[in-house]
Amino acid sequence: MFVSCQSVHAIFISMSAIATRGFGYKAHTYFIASRRNDYRPNALRNPILLVLYCVVAALLVITSVVRQEVRSSSQPSVSSIENRLVGSINVTRGSLDMQPLSLNTQLSKAAVAKQLHMAEQDYWSHTSPDGTEPWDFVRSYNVTYAKAAETLARGFTEPEAVVTGWLNSPSHREALLEPSYSQIGLSITEGEQGYDAVALFIQPVSTIAATSGVLSDTTENSAQKVLAFDSPQLSRIATVVPQSLIYIVAGLSVINLGLLIMMLFTQHKVPVAQHIRKPFHEHPEVHMVLHVAIIGLLSSTLL
């Protein structure tokens, strides 16, 4: 161990001093440089505390960077999610001797418009509060169809899990496994808990004309929405510091900031020029700013 028993004992003595005596007095001497502590805050007297500050801060910075890299490298692209989603649907359709679905660019634009509309109007449903239907977006991109359906999914990381969830719902299963559907449009965005998806399925009018020579009336059937939450793959690295330390650091930051504000209103009773000419160690605000900066760094890397 690089920290001696005496150093550990000194740290515990310093921490217990605050808890065993008057909080106001000890907080002042512990954090603020003044005559009571010979202008040397107790928190800065023990060099081991400063070393621990630096070590923990360095570990948190490294952990934060590594965690972000792991998230970035493990997060699949939206295009790969789309391909896997369509592929998973087509595997199921193929096992039932159904034609595969092909991506329709214009239909995907309609799905994107629907997803943007839900975000702007703050709703998650097939029909918007103002009565806008999914088919309104489809028609706005000049997509003609004889039959159409929409499915929604929210908060997923694995597209295969979404397809499984859709297949387990009768209304979703009807949309995915409708034999007459041959085209699909997708819009996938990254949400707060994973990916959100809007899927539009259609039977093109050209298919009806080619098979029967007669155009049937347009029908629209929308499946119910599904909230899909699956077990995510490794998306973050475990932090070195326990979760409870986040609240401790946040509390210390608030205390330090409050003491700094109090000090600024109570300590400056001498003219500014005279105060500036004081030695460095007699500037309590410098020590307070140091505390706030260190704890702020810990907070930013933890939160």
Coordinates of C-alpha atoms in Angstrom, one line a residue, residues 5-267:
C5 CA -1.4 3.6 8.3
Q6 CA -0.5 7.0 9.8
S7 CA -1.8 8.8 6.8
V8 CA -5.0 6.9 6.8
H9 CA -5.4 7.6 10.5
A10 CA -4.8 11.3 9.9
I11 CA -7.5 11.3 7.2
F12 CA -10.1 9.7 9.4
I13 CA -9.2 12.1 12.2
S14 CA -9.7 15.1 9.9
M15 CA -13.1 13.7 8.8
S16 CA -14.3 12.8 12.3
A17 CA -13.4 16.3 13.5
I18 CA -16.1 17.8 11.4
A19 CA -18.7 15.3 12.7
T20 CA -17.8 15.6 16.4
R21 CA -17.6 19.3 16.9
G22 CA -19.7 22.3 15.9
F23 CA -20.4 22.1 12.2
G24 CA -20.2 25.8 11.5
Y25 CA -16.9 26.3 13.2
K26 CA -15.3 23.2 11.8
A27 CA -16.6 23.8 8.3
H28 CA -15.0 27.3 8.4
T29 CA -11.6 26.0 9.6
Y30 CA -11.8 23.0 7.3
F31 CA -12.5 24.8 4.1
I32 CA -11.7 28.5 4.5
A33 CA -8.3 30.0 5.1
S34 CA -8.5 32.4 8.1
R35 CA -6.7 33.3 11.3
R36 CA -8.4 30.3 13.1
N37 CA -6.4 27.9 11.0
D38 CA -3.4 30.1 10.4
Y39 CA -4.6 30.6 6.8
R40 CA -4.2 27.0 6.0
P41 CA -7.5 25.1 5.6
N42 CA -7.5 21.7 7.3
A43 CA -8.5 20.1 4.0
L44 CA -5.3 21.2 2.5
R45 CA -3.0 20.5 5.4
N46 CA -2.6 16.8 4.8
P47 CA -0.8 16.2 1.4
I48 CA -2.3 12.8 1.2
L49 CA -5.7 14.4 0.8
L50 CA -4.4 16.4 -2.2
V51 CA -2.9 13.3 -3.6
L52 CA -6.2 11.4 -3.3
Y53 CA -8.0 14.4 -4.9
C54 CA -5.6 14.2 -7.9
V55 CA -5.7 10.4 -8.1
V56 CA -9.5 10.1 -7.9
A57 CA -9.9 13.0 -10.4
A58 CA -7.5 11.3 -12.8
L59 CA -9.2 8.0 -12.5
L60 CA -12.6 9.6 -13.1
V61 CA -11.4 11.5 -16.2
I62 CA -9.8 8.3 -17.6
T63 CA -13.0 6.3 -16.8
S64 CA -15.2 8.9 -18.4
V65 CA -13.1 8.9 -21.6
V66 CA -13.0 5.1 -21.8
R67 CA -16.7 4.8 -21.1
Q68 CA -17.5 7.2 -23.9
E69 CA -15.2 5.4 -26.3
V70 CA -16.9 2.1 -25.4
R71 CA -20.3 3.6 -26.0
S72 CA -19.3 5.0 -29.3
S73 CA -17.6 1.8 -30.5
S74 CA -20.4 -0.5 -29.4
Q75 CA -23.3 1.6 -30.7
P76 CA -24.4 0.3 -34.1
S77 CA -25.2 2.7 -36.9
V78 CA -28.8 3.5 -37.8
S79 CA -28.3 2.0 -41.3
S80 CA -27.1 -1.3 -39.8
I81 CA -30.1 -1.3 -37.5
E82 CA -32.4 -0.7 -40.5
N83 CA -30.8 -3.6 -42.4
R84 CA -31.0 -5.9 -39.5
L85 CA -34.6 -5.0 -38.8
V86 CA -35.7 -5.6 -42.4
G87 CA -33.6 -8.7 -42.6
S88 CA -35.1 -10.2 -39.5
I89 CA -38.6 -9.5 -40.8
N90 CA -37.8 -11.1 -44.2
V91 CA -36.3 -14.2 -42.5
T92 CA -39.7 -14.8 -40.8
R93 CA -41.6 -14.1 -44.0
G94 CA -39.3 -16.4 -45.9
S95 CA -39.9 -19.2 -43.5
L96 CA -43.6 -18.9 -44.4
D97 CA -43.0 -18.7 -48.1
M98 CA -43.9 -15.1 -48.3
Q99 CA -42.3 -12.5 -50.6
P100 CA -39.6 -10.4 -48.9
L101 CA -40.1 -6.7 -48.1
S102 CA -38.0 -4.2 -50.0
L103 CA -37.1 -0.7 -48.7
N104 CA -39.0 2.1 -50.4
T105 CA -37.1 5.4 -50.3
Q106 CA -40.2 7.6 -50.5
L107 CA -42.0 5.5 -47.9
S108 CA -39.0 5.9 -45.6
K109 CA -39.2 9.7 -46.0
A110 CA -42.8 9.4 -44.9
A111 CA -41.8 7.5 -41.9
V112 CA -39.2 10.1 -41.0
A113 CA -41.8 12.8 -41.4
K114 CA -44.1 10.9 -39.0
Q115 CA -41.3 10.5 -36.5
L116 CA -40.4 14.2 -36.6
H117 CA -44.1 15.1 -36.2
M118 CA -44.3 13.0 -33.1
A119 CA -41.2 14.6 -31.6
E120 CA -42.5 18.2 -32.4
Q121 CA -46.0 17.6 -31.2
D122 CA -44.8 15.5 -28.2
Y123 CA -47.0 12.4 -28.7
W124 CA -46.4 8.7 -29.3
S125 CA -49.3 7.2 -31.2
H126 CA -50.5 6.3 -34.6
T127 CA -52.9 9.3 -34.7
S128 CA -51.7 12.7 -33.6
P129 CA -53.6 15.0 -31.2
D130 CA -54.7 17.1 -34.2
G131 CA -56.0 14.0 -36.0
T132 CA -53.2 13.5 -38.5
E133 CA -53.0 9.9 -39.6
P134 CA -49.9 7.9 -40.7
W135 CA -51.4 7.7 -44.2
D136 CA -51.3 11.5 -44.5
F137 CA -47.5 11.4 -44.4
V138 CA -47.5 8.5 -46.9
R139 CA -49.7 10.5 -49.4
S140 CA -47.6 13.6 -48.9
Y141 CA -44.7 11.8 -50.5
N142 CA -46.8 10.7 -53.5
V143 CA -46.7 7.0 -52.4
T144 CA -49.7 5.2 -53.8
Y145 CA -50.9 2.1 -52.1
A146 CA -53.8 -0.3 -51.9
K147 CA -53.3 -1.3 -48.3
A148 CA -51.0 0.0 -45.6
A149 CA -50.1 -0.5 -42.0
E150 CA -47.9 1.2 -39.4
T151 CA -46.0 -0.2 -36.4
L152 CA -44.0 1.6 -33.7
A153 CA -41.3 0.6 -31.4
R154 CA -39.5 2.5 -28.7
G155 CA -36.5 2.0 -26.5
F156 CA -34.8 -0.9 -28.1
T157 CA -31.1 -1.8 -28.8
E158 CA -31.5 -5.1 -30.7
P159 CA -33.7 -5.0 -33.8
E160 CA -34.3 -8.8 -33.6
A161 CA -35.9 -8.2 -30.2
V162 CA -38.3 -5.7 -31.7
V163 CA -39.3 -8.1 -34.4
T164 CA -39.9 -10.8 -31.8
G165 CA -42.1 -8.3 -29.8
W166 CA -44.1 -7.4 -32.9
L167 CA -44.6 -11.1 -33.8
N168 CA -45.9 -11.8 -30.3
S169 CA -48.6 -9.1 -30.7
P170 CA -51.5 -10.3 -33.0
S171 CA -52.0 -6.8 -34.6
H172 CA -48.3 -6.4 -35.2
R173 CA -48.0 -9.9 -36.5
E174 CA -50.7 -9.2 -39.0
A175 CA -48.8 -6.2 -40.3
L176 CA -45.5 -8.0 -40.6
L177 CA -46.8 -11.2 -42.1
E178 CA -49.4 -9.7 -44.5
P179 CA -48.8 -11.6 -47.8
S180 CA -49.8 -8.6 -49.9
Y181 CA -47.2 -6.3 -48.4
S182 CA -44.1 -6.0 -50.5
Q183 CA -42.5 -2.6 -49.4
I184 CA -41.5 -1.1 -46.1
G185 CA -40.4 2.3 -45.1
L186 CA -38.3 2.9 -41.9
S187 CA -37.3 5.7 -39.7
I188 CA -35.0 4.9 -36.8
T189 CA -33.6 7.5 -34.4
E190 CA -31.7 7.2 -31.2
G191 CA -33.8 8.0 -28.2
E192 CA -33.3 8.3 -24.4
Q193 CA -33.5 4.6 -23.7
G194 CA -32.3 3.2 -27.0
Y195 CA -33.6 3.4 -30.6
D196 CA -37.1 4.4 -31.6
A197 CA -38.6 3.1 -34.9
V198 CA -41.5 3.9 -37.2
A199 CA -42.2 1.2 -39.8
L200 CA -44.7 1.7 -42.7
F201 CA -45.9 -1.3 -44.8
I202 CA -47.7 -1.0 -48.1
Q203 CA -49.2 -3.0 -50.9
P204 CA -48.4 -0.9 -53.9
V205 CA -51.2 0.0 -56.3
S206 CA -49.1 -1.3 -59.2
T207 CA -49.2 -4.8 -57.7
I208 CA -53.0 -4.8 -57.7
A209 CA -53.1 -3.5 -61.3
A210 CA -50.6 -6.1 -62.5
T211 CA -52.4 -9.1 -60.9
S212 CA -56.1 -8.2 -61.4
G213 CA -56.2 -5.3 -63.8
V214 CA -58.7 -3.6 -61.5
L215 CA -57.9 -1.0 -58.8
S216 CA -59.6 -1.9 -55.5
D217 CA -60.6 0.7 -52.8
T218 CA -57.7 1.8 -50.6
T219 CA -57.8 0.2 -47.2
E220 CA -55.7 1.2 -44.2
N221 CA -55.2 -0.9 -41.2
S222 CA -52.8 0.3 -38.4
A223 CA -51.3 -2.0 -35.9
Q224 CA -51.1 -1.0 -32.2
K225 CA -47.9 0.4 -30.9
V226 CA -45.4 -1.6 -28.9
L227 CA -42.8 -0.5 -26.3
A228 CA -39.9 -2.8 -26.7
F229 CA -37.3 -2.9 -24.0
D230 CA -34.6 -5.5 -24.3
S231 CA -31.4 -6.3 -22.5
P232 CA -28.7 -4.1 -24.0
Q233 CA -25.3 -5.3 -24.9
L234 CA -22.2 -3.9 -23.3
S235 CA -22.7 -0.2 -23.7
R236 CA -20.7 1.3 -20.8
I237 CA -17.9 0.4 -18.6
A238 CA -18.4 0.2 -14.8
T239 CA -17.1 3.2 -13.0
V240 CA -14.3 2.9 -10.5
V241 CA -16.2 5.0 -7.9
P242 CA -19.5 3.8 -6.3
Q243 CA -22.7 5.5 -7.4
S244 CA -23.2 7.0 -3.9
L245 CA -20.1 9.1 -4.4
I246 CA -22.0 11.1 -7.0
Y247 CA -24.3 12.5 -4.3
I248 CA -21.4 13.1 -1.9
V249 CA -19.5 15.1 -4.5
A250 CA -22.6 17.0 -5.4
G251 CA -23.2 17.8 -1.8
L252 CA -19.6 19.0 -1.2
S253 CA -19.9 21.2 -4.3
V254 CA -23.0 22.9 -2.9
I255 CA -21.4 23.3 0.5
N256 CA -18.2 24.8 -1.0
L257 CA -20.2 27.1 -3.3
G258 CA -22.3 28.3 -0.3
L259 CA -19.3 28.9 1.9
L260 CA -17.6 30.8 -1.0
I261 CA -20.6 33.1 -1.3
M262 CA -20.8 33.7 2.4
M263 CA -17.1 34.4 2.5
L264 CA -17.3 37.0 -0.3
F265 CA -19.9 38.9 1.7
T266 CA -18.3 38.7 5.1
Q267 CA -14.5 38.5 4.6

